[in-house]
PDB file of C-alpha atoms and ligand atoms in Angstrom:
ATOM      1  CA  UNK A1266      24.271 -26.065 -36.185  1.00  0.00           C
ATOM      2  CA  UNK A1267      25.516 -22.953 -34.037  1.00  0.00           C
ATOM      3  CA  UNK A1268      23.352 -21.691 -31.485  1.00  0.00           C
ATOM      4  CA  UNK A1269      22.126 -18.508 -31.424  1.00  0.00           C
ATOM      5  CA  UNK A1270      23.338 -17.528 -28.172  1.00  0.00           C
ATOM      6  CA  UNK A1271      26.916 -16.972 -27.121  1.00  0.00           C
ATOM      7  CA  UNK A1272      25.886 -18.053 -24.117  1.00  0.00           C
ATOM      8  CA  UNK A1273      25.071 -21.211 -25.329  1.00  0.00           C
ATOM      9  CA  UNK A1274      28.423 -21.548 -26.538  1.00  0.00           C
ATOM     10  CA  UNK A1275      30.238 -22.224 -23.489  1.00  0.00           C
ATOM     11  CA  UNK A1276      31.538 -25.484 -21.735  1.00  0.00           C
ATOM     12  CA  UNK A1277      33.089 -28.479 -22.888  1.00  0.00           C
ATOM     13  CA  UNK A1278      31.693 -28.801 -26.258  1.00  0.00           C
ATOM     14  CA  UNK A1279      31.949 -25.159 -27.266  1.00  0.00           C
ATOM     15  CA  UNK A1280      35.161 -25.096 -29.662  1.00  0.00           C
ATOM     16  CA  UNK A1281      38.568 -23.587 -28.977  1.00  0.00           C
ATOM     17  CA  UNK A1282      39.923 -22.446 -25.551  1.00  0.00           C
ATOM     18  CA  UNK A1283      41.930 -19.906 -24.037  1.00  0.00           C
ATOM     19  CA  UNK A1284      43.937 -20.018 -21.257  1.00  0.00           C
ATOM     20  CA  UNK A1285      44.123 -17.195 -18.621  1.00  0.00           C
ATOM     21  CA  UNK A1286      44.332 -16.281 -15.014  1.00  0.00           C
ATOM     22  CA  UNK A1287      42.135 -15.241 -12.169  1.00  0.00           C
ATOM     23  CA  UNK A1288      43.856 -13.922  -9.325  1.00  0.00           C
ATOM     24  CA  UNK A1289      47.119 -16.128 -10.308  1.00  0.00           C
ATOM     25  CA  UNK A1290      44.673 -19.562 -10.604  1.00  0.00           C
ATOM     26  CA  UNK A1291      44.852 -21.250 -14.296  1.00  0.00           C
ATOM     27  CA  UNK A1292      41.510 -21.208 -16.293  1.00  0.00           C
ATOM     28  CA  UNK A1293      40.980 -22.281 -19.225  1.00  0.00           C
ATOM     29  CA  UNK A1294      37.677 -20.231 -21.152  1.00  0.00           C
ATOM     30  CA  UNK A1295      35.944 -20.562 -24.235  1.00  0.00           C
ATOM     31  CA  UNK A1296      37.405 -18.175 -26.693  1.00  0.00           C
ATOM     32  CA  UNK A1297      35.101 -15.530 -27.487  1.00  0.00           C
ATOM     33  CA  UNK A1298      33.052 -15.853 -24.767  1.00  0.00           C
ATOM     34  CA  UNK A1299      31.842 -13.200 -22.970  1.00  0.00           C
ATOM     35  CA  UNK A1300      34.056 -13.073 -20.161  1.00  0.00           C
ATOM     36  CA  UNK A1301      31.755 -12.468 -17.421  1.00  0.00           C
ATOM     37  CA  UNK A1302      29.698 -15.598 -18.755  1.00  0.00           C
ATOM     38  CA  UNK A1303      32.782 -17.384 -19.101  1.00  0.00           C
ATOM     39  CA  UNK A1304      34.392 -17.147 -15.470  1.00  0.00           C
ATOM     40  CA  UNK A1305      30.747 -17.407 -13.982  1.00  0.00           C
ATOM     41  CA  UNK A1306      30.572 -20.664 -15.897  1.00  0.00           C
ATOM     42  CA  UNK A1307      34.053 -21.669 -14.912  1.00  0.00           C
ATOM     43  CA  UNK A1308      33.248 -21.655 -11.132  1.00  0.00           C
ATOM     44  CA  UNK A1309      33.983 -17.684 -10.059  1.00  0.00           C
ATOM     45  CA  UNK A1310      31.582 -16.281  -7.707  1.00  0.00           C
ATOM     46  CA  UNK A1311      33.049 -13.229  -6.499  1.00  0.00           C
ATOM     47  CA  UNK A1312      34.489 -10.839  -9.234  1.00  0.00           C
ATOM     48  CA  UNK A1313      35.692  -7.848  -6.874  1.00  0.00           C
ATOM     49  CA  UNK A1314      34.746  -6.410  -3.144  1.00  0.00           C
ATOM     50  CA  UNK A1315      33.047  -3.214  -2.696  1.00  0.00           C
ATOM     51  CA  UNK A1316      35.359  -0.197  -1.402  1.00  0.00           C
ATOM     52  CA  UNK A1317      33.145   0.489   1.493  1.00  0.00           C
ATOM     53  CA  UNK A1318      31.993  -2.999   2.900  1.00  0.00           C
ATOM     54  CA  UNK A1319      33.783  -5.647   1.298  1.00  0.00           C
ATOM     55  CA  UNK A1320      30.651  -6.998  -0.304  1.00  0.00           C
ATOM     56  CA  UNK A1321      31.503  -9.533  -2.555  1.00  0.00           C
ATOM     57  CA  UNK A1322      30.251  -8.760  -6.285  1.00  0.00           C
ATOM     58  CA  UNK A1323      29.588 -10.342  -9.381  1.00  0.00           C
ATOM     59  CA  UNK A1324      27.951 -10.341 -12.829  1.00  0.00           C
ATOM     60  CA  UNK A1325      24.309  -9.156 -12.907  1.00  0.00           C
ATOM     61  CA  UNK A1326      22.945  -6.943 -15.614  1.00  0.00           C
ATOM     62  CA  UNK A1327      25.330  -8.537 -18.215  1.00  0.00           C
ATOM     63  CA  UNK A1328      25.029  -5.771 -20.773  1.00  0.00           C
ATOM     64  CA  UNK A1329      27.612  -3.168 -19.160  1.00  0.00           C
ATOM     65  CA  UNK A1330      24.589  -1.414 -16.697  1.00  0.00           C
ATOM     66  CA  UNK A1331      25.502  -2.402 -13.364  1.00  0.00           C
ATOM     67  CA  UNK A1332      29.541  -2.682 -12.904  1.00  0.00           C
ATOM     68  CA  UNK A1333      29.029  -5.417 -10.828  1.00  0.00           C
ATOM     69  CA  UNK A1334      31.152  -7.273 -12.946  1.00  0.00           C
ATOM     70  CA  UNK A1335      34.596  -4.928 -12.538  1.00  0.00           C
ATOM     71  CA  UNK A1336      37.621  -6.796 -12.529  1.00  0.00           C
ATOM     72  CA  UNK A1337      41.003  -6.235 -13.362  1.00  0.00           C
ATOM     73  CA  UNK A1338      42.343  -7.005 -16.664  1.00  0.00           C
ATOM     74  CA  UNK A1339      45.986  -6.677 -17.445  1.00  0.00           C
ATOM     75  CA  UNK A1340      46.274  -4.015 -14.874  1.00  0.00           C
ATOM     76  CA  UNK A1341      43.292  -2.189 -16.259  1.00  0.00           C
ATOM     77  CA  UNK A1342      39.834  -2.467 -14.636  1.00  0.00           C
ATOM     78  CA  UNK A1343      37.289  -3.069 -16.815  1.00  0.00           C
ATOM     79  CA  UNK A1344      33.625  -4.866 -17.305  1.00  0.00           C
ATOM     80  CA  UNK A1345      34.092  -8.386 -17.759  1.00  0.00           C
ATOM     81  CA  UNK A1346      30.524  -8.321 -19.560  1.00  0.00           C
ATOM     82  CA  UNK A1347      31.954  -6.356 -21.975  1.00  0.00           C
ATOM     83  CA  UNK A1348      35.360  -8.434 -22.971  1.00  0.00           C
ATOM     84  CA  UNK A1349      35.554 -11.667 -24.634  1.00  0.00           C
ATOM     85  CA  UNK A1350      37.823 -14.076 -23.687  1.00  0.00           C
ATOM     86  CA  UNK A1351      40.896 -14.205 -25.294  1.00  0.00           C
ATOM     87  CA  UNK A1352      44.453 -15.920 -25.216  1.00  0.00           C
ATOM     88  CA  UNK A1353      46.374 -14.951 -22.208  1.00  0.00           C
ATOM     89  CA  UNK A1354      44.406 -12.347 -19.805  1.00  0.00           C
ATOM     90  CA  UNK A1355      45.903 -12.261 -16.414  1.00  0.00           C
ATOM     91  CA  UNK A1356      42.317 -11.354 -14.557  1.00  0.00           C
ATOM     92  CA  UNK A1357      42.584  -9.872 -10.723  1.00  0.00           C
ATOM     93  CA  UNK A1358      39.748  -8.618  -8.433  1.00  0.00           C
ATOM     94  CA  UNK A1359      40.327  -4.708  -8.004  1.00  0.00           C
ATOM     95  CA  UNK A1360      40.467  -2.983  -5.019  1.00  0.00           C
ATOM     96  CA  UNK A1361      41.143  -5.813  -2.920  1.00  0.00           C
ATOM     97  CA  UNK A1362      43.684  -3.604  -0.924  1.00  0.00           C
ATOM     98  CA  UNK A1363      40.635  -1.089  -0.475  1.00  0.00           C
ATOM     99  CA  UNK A1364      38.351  -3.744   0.602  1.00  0.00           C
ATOM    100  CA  UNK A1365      40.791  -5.038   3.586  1.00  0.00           C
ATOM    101  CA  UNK A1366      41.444  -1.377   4.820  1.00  0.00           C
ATOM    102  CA  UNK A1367      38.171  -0.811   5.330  1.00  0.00           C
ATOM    103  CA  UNK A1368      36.888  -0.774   8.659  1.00  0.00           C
ATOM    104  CA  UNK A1369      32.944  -1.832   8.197  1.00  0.00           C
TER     105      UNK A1369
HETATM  106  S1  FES B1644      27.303  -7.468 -15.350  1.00  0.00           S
HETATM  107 FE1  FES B1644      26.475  -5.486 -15.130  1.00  0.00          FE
HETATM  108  S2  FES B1644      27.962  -4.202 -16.055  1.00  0.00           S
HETATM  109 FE2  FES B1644      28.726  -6.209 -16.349  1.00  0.00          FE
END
């Protein structure tokens, strides 16, 4: 029986997989996923760096609130709590050039 959760879909046993890229590094997601869920599960801590410290940032709210989750999706930043994983994404942290100019 499916779970109810889609979060309860992920991991080993959760059907087809995609295979994609964060910051150049092979992963291979559950398709559908929720992305966020997805790369949190597959071992990625630190989405993106804050402009003005260089904090490191990742999913929290998980229902598009907080924008912790920003990354860079096929040259487009977007909230990885709000994609699902799909065949192919090449996945970046944004503003890393940002986050090394800064002098804090
Ligand atoms: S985790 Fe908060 S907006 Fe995506």
């Amino acid at each position: 029986m499916k779970p109810a959760s889609p979060f309860l879909e992920i991991g080993a046993d959760a059907g087809p997989c995609v295979d994609v890229t964060f910051e150049g590094a092979p992963l291979r997601l559950t398709e559908g996923a929720n992305l966020a869920a997805a790369l949190l599960a597959a071992g990625v801590e630190v989405f993106r760096h804050t402009k003005t410290t260089g904090a490191p940032r990742a999913a929290f709210c998980m229902m598009g609130a907080c924008f912790d989750c920003l990354v860079e999706i096929d040259g487009v930043v977007r909230q990885a709590c709000m994609v699902e994983a799909s065949q192919g994404l090449r996945i970046n942290r944004p503003h890393e050039a940002e986050a090394h100019d800064d002098p804090a």
